[in-house]
Coordinates of C-alpha atoms in Angstrom, one line a residue:
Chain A
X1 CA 0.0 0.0 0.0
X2 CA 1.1 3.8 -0.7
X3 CA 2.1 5.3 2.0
X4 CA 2.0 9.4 2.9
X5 CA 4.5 11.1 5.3
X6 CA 2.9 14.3 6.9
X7 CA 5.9 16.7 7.8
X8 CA 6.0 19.1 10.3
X9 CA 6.1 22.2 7.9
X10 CA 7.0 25.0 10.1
X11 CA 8.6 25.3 13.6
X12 CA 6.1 25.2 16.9
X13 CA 4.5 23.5 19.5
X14 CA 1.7 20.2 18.8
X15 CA -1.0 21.4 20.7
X16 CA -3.2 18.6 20.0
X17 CA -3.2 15.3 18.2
X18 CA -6.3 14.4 16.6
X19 CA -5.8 10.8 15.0
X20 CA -4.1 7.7 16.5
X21 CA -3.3 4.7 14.3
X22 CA -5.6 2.8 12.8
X23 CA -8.5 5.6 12.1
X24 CA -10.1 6.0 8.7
X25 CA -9.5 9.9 7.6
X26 CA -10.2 11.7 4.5
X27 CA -8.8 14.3 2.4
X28 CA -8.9 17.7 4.3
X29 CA -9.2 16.3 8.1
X30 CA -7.5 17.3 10.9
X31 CA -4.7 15.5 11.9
X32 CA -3.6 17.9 14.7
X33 CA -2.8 21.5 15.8
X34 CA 0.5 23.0 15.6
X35 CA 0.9 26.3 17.0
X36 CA 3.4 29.0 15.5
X37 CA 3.9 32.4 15.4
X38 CA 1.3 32.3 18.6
X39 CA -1.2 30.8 15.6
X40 CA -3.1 27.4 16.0
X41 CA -2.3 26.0 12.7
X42 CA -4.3 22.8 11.6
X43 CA -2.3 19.9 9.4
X44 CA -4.7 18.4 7.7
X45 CA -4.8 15.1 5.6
X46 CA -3.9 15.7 2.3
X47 CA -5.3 11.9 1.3
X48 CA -7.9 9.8 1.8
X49 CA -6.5 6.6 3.9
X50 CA -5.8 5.0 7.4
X51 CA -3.6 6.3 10.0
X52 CA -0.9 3.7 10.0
X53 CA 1.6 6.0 12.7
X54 CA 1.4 9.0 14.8
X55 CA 4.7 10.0 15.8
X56 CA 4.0 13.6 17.8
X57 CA 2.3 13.6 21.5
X58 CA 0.5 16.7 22.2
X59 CA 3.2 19.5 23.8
X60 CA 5.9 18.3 21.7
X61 CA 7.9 20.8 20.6
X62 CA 8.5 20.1 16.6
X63 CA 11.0 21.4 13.8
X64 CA 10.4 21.5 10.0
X65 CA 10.8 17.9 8.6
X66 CA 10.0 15.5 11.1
X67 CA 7.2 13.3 10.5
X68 CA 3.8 14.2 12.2
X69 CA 2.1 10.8 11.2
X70 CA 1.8 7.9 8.1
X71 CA -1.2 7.8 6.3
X72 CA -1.8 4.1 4.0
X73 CA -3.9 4.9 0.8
Chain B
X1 CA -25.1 73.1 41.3
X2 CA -24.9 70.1 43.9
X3 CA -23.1 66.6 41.7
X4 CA -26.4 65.1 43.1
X5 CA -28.4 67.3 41.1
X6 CA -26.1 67.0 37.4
X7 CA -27.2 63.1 35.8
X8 CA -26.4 63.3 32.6
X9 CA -29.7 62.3 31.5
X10 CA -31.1 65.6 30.7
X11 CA -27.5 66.4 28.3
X12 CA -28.0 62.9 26.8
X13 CA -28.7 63.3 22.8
X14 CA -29.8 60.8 20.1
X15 CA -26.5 60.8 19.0
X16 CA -24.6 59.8 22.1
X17 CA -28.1 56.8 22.0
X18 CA -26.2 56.2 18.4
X19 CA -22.6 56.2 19.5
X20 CA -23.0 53.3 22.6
X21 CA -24.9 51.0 20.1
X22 CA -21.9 51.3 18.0
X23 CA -19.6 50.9 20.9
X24 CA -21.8 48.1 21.9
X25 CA -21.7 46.9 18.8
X26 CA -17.5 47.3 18.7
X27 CA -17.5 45.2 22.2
X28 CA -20.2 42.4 20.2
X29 CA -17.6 41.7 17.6
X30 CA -14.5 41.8 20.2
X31 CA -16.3 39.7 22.5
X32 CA -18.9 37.4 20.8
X33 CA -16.7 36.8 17.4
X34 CA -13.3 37.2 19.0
X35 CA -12.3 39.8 16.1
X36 CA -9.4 41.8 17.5
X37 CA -10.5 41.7 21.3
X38 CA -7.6 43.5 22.3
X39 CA -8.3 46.4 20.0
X40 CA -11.9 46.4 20.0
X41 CA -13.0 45.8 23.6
X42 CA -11.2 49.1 24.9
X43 CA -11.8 51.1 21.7
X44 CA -15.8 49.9 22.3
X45 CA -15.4 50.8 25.8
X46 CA -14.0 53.9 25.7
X47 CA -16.5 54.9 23.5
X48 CA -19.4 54.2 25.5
X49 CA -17.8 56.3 28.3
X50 CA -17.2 59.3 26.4
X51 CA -21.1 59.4 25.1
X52 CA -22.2 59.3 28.9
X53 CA -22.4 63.1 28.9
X54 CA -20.9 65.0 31.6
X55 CA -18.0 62.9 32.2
X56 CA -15.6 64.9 31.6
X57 CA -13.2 62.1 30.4
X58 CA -12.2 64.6 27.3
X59 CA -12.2 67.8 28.9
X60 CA -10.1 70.5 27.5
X61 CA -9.5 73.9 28.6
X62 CA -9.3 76.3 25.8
X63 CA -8.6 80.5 26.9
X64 CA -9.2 79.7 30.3
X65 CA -12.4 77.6 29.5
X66 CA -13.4 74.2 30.1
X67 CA -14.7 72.3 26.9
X68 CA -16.3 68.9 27.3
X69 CA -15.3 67.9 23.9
X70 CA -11.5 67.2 23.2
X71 CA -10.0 70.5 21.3
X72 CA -7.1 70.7 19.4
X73 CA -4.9 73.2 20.3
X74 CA -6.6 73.0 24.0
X75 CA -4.4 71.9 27.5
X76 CA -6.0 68.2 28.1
X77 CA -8.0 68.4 31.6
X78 CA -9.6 65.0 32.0
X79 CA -8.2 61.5 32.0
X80 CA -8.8 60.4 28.7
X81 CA -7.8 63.6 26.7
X82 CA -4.1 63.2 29.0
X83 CA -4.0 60.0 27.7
X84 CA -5.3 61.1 24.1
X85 CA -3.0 64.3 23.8
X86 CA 0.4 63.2 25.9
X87 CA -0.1 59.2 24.4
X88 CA -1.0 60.1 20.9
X89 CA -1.0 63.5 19.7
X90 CA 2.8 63.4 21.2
X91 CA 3.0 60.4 19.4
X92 CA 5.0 57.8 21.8
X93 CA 1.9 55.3 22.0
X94 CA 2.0 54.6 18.6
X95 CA 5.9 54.9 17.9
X96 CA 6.9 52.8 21.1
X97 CA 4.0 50.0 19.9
X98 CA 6.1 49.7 16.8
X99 CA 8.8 48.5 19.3
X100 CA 7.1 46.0 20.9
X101 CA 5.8 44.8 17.1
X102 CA 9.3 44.4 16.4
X103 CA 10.1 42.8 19.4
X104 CA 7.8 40.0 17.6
X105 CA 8.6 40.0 14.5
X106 CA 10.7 37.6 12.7
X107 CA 12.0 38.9 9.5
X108 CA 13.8 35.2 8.8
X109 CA 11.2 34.7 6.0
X110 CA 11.5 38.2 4.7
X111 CA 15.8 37.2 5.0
X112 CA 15.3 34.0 3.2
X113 CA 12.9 35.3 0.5
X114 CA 14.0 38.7 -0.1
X115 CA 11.8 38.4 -3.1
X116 CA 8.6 39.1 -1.2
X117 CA 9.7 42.3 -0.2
X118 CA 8.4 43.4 -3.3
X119 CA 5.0 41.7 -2.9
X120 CA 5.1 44.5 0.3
X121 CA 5.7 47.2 -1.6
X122 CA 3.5 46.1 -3.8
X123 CA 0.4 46.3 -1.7
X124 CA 1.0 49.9 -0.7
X125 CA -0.5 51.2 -4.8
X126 CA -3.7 50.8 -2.3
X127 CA -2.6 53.5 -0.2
X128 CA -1.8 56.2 -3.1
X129 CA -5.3 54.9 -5.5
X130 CA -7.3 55.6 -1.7
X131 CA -5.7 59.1 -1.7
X132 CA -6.2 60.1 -5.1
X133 CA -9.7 59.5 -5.1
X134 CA -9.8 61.1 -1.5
X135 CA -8.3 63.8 -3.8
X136 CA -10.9 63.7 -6.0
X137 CA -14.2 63.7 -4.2
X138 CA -13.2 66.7 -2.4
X139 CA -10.7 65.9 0.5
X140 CA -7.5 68.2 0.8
X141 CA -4.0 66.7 -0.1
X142 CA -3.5 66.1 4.2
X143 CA -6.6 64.3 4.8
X144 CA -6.3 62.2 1.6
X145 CA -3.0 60.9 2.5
X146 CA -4.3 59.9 6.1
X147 CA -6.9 58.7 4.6
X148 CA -5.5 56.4 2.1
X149 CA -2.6 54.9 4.6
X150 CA -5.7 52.9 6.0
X151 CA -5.2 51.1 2.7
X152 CA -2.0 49.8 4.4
X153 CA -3.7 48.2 7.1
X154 CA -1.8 49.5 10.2
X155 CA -3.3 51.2 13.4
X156 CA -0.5 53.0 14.5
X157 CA 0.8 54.6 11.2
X158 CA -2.5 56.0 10.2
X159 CA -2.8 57.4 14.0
X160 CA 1.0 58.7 13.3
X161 CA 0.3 60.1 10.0
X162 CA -3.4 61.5 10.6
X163 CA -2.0 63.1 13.9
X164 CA 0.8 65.0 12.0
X165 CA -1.7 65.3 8.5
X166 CA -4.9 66.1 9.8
X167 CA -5.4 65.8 13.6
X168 CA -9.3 66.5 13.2
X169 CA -9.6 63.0 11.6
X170 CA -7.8 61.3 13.9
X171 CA -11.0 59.2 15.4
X172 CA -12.2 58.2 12.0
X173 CA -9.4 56.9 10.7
X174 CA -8.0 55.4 13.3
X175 CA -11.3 53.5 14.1
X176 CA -11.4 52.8 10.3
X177 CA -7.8 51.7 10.3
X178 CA -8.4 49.2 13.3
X179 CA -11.9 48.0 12.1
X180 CA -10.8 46.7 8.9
X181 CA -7.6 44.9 10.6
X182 CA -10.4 43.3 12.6
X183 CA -12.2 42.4 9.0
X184 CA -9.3 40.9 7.2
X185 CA -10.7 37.8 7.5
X186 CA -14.1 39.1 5.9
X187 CA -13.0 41.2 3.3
X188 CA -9.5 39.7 1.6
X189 CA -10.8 36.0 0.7
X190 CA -13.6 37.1 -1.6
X191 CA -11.0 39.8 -3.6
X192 CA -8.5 37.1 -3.9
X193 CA -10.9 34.2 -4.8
X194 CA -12.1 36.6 -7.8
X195 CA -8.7 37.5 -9.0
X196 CA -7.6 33.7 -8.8
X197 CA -8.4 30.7 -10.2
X198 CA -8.7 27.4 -8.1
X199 CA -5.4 26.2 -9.4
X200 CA -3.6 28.5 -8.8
X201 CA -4.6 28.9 -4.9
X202 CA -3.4 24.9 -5.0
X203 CA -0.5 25.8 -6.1
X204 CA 2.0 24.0 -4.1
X205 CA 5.2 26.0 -2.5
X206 CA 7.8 24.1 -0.5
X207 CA 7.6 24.4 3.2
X208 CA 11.0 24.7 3.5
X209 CA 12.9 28.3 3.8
X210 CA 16.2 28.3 3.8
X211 CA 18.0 28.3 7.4
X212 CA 18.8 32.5 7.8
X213 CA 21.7 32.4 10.2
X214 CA 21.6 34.3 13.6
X215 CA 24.5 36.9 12.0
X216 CA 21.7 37.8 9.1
X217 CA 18.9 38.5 11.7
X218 CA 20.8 40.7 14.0
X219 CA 22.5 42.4 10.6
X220 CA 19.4 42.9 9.3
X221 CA 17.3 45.8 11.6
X222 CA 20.7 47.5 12.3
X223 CA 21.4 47.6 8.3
X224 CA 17.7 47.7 7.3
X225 CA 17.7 50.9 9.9
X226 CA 20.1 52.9 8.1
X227 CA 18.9 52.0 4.6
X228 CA 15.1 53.0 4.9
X229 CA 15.3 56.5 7.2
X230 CA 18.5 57.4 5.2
X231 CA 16.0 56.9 2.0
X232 CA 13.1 58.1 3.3
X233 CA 14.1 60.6 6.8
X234 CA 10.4 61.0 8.1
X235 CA 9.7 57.3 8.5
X236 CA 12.7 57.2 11.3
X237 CA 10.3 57.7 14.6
X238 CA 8.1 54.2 13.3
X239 CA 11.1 52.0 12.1
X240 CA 13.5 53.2 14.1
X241 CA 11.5 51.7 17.1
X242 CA 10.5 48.8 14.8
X243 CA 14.2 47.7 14.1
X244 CA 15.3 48.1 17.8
X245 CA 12.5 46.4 18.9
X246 CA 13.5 43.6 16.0
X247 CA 17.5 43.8 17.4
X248 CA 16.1 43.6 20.7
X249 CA 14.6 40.1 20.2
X250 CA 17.7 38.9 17.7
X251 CA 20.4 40.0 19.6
X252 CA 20.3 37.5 22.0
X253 CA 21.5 39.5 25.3
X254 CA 18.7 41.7 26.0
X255 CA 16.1 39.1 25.8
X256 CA 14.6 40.7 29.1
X257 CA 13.9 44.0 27.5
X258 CA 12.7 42.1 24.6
X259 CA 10.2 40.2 26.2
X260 CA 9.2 43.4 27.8
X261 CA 8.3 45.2 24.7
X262 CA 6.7 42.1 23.3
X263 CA 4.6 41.2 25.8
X264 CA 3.8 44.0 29.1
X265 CA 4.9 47.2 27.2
X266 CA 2.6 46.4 24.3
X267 CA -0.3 45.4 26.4
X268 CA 0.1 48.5 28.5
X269 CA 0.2 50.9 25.2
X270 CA -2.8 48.8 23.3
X271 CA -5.2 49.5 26.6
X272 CA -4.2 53.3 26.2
X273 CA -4.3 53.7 22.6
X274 CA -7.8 51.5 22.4
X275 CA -9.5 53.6 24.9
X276 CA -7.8 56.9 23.5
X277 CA -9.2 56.1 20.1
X278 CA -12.5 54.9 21.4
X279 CA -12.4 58.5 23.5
X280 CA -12.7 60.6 20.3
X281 CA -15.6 59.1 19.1
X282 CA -17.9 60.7 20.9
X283 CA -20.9 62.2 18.8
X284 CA -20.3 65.0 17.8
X285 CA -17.0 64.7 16.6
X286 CA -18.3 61.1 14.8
X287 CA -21.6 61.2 13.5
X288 CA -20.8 63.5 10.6
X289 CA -20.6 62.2 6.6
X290 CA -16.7 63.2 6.6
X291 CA -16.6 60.0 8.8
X292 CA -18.4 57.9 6.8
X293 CA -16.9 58.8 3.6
X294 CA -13.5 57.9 5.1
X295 CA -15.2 54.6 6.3
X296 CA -16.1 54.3 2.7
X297 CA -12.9 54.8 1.1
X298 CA -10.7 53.3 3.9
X299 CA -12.5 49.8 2.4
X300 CA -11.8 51.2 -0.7
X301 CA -7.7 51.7 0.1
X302 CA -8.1 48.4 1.4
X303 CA -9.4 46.1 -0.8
X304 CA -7.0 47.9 -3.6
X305 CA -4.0 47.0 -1.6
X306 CA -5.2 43.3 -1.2
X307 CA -5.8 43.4 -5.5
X308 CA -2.7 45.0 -6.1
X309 CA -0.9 42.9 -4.2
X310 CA -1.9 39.4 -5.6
X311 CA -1.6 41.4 -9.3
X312 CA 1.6 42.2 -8.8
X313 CA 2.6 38.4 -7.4
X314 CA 1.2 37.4 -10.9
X315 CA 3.2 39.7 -12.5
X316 CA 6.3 38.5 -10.6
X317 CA 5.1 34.8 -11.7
X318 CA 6.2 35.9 -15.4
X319 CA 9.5 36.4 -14.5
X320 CA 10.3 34.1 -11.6
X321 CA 11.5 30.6 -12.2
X322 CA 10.1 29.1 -9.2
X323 CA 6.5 30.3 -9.1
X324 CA 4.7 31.8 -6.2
X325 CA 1.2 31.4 -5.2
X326 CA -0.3 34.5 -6.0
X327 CA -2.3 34.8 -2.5
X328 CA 0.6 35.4 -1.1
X329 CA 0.9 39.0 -2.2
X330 CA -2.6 39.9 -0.9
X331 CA -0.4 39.4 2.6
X332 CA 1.6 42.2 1.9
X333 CA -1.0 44.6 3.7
X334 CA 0.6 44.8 6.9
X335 CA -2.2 43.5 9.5
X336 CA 0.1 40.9 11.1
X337 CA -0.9 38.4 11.3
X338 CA -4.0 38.3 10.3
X339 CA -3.7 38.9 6.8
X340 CA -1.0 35.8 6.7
X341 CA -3.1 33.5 8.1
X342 CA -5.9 34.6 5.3
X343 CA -3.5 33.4 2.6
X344 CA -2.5 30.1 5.1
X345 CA -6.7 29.1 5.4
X346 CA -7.1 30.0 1.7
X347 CA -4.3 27.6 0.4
X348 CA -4.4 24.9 2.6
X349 CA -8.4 24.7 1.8
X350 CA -7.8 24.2 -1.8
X351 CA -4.7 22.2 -1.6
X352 CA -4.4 20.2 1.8
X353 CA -0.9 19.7 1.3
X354 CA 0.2 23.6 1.0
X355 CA 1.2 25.4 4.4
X356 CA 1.9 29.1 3.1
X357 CA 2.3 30.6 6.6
X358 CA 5.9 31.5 6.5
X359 CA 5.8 32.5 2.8
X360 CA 3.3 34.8 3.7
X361 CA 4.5 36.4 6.3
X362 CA 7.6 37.5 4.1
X363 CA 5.1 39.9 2.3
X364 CA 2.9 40.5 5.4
X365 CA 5.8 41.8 7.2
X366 CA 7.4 43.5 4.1
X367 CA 3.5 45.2 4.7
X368 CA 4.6 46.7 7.7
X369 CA 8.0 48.3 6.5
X370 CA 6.1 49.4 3.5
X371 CA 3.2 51.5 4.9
X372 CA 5.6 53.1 7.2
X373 CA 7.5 54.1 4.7
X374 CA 4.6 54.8 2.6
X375 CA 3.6 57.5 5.9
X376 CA 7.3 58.9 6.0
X377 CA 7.1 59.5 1.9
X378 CA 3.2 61.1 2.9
X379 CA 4.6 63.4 6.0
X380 CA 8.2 64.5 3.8
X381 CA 6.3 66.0 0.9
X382 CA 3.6 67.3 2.8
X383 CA 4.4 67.5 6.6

């Protein structure tokens, strides 16, 4: 199966995490809030597929390039 | 005679009855839609207080008497026309909140895309089409030019600039100024939805800026400094307290002072200047078709900066290898960060994958440094 790597695309904090592994999400759904630049930013799903990983806990602190989650499609 | 005897019912007139329900109506959108609380709950505030008559918040004394109504030209005598005339009309609220915005601003995306400081240049042709039809239907050459730096989409230069231009507008535009900061999110998406098509709000740009080294930020105010009041003199009070405020946060030793002026200092000044600008809209001085006419066109300046800005980002899309979304130049009005975020909502709903924040905030902040400099040009030639 295809696999999609969500990135973190911009320094800040995971306020929330949305999705665990093994949930059904579709194109445009939350996957969880980042803040930055005192923003809640959402990263959304940018497939239709199942969570297959969720690397980030809520209040992790995240740079540009590490993976947010794995989404099978 | 006796205070016991003086309610202000008797001095209360259908226009003060006007003025609270549009303060209560200021305090509705801070508090029940969260637009630009910390603007809009003191500026509502305030002006419910100053239509309570009697007050005496904006007393003046003029030749030995005491107005109730602020006068320019007057010795302040009540609490809000001290804050009003030392805060504002001396111009330190304004000039010292331009330090605490650049003790949070981060110019690395402006650093790592110099490119988009054209995109905030770009957005400022709203300011000058504003003034030239303020021109036009009749307003003199001072009152157009505060009138079209709304366009620009920053409180404290149109208060700077209408203050030194045309004091006796000060309320309007000010309000005007801050009101449609609080729109943004209302007005922008429908101006750049019509000026582009669906693919091109997909259009994907790399998350990744380059890294801008710790040398380049702290360069960058100090150098930045010296560049724009050497080019344009009369912009030096706005960012020359912008650039400290910026070298304050980048230097990396005074990260007290910084944190200051990001945080307490700009809290302090927003409460004065909210309830200083809510303070001169009291009826009389409000409810006159000068004001709304300079409602009017202040949209007007605005939504031309927002079109000029994503015209211009096409333009620069016929010349740059590497395209651009074009929202991105509808940032380059210079409400931070509001008008960032527009661009960041806008792309990431037609392309999931997109995350435009940072490359809009090159522009957005370029906004800033542009409509300050776009006041300093306006106060030079006619100041």
């Amino acid at each position: 199966m295809p696999q999609e790597i969500i990135e973190v695309p911009i320094t800040g904090k995971i306020l929330s995490v949305n999705v665990k592994p093994g949930d059904k999400v579709k194109e445009g759904d939350i996957l969880c809030i980042l803040e930055s630049m005192k923003m809640e930013n959402p990263i959304l799903a940018p497939v239709d597929g199942t969570i297959s990983q969720v690397v980030v806990n809520a209040d992790q602190v995240v740079s540009p390039g590490e993976t947010i989650a794995t989404i099978e499609h | 005679m006796f205070g016991l005897f003086e309610s202000g019912f008797a001095s209360f007139t259908w226009g003060n009855g006007v003025m609270l329900v549009i303060g209560g109506l200021l305090l509705y959108l801070g508090i029940v839609k969260k637009m630009e609380p910390l603007l809009l709950v003191p500026i509502g505030f305030g002006v419910l207080l100053i239509n309570l008559p009697l007050g005496g918040l904006m007393e003046t004394i003029v030749e030995g008497n005491v107005v109730e109504a602020y006068a320019i030209g007057g010795e302040p005598a009540g609490l809000l026309s001290r804050i009003f005339y030392y805060g504002l009309v001396w111009e330190i609220v304004p000039c010292l909140i331009f330090l605490g915005l650049g003790a949070m601003t981060d110019f690395g995306p402006v650093i790592a895309n110099p490119k988009t400081l054209i995109l905030g240049a770009g957005a400022q042709f709203g300011v000058y089409a504003a003034f030239f039809i303020a021109l036009a239907i009749g307003f003199n050459i001072n009152e157009a030019a505060s009138i079209g730096i709304i366009g620009g989409a920053d409180g404290p230069t149109t208060i700077f600039l209408t203050n030194r231009l045309a004091p006796t507008l000060i309320g309007a535009t000010a309000v005007s100024a801050y009101t449609y900061m609080a729109m943004v999110p209302i007005i922008q998406p429908p101006i750049i939805k019509a000026l582009t098509t669906k693919e091109e709000r997909a259009m994907y740009m790399k998350p990744q800026l380059r890294p801008v080294s710790k040398l380049e930020k702290v360069l960058f105010p100090i150098i930045g400094a010296i560049i724009i009041i050497l080019l344009v003199p009369k912009s030096a009070p706005l960012i020359g307290m912008f650039t400290l405020g910026n070298l304050l946060k980048e230097s990396g030793v005074t990260d007290r002072l910084a944190n200051t002026a990001a945080n307490a200092l700009i809290d302090i000044l927003t409460i004065l200047l909210g309830i200083a600008v809510g303070a001169f809209m009291s009826a009389a001085s409000f409810l006159r078709a000068e004001t709304l006419m300079i409602f009017g066109l202040g949209i007007a300046a605005f939504a031309a900066s927002t079109f000029f800005g994503v015209i211009l980002a096409k333009l620069m899309n016929l010349f740059l290898k590497e395209k651009i979304n074009p929202m991105i130049g509808a940032a380059g009005v210079s409400a931070v960060p509001m008008a960032a975020r527009v661009v960041q909502r806008m792309g990431q709903k037609a392309n999931p994958r997109n995350f435009l924040l940072m490359h809009a905030m090159g522009p957005n902040i370029a906004g800033v440094i542009g409509t300050a400099t776009a006041a300093g040009i306006f106060l030079g030639m006619l100041g």
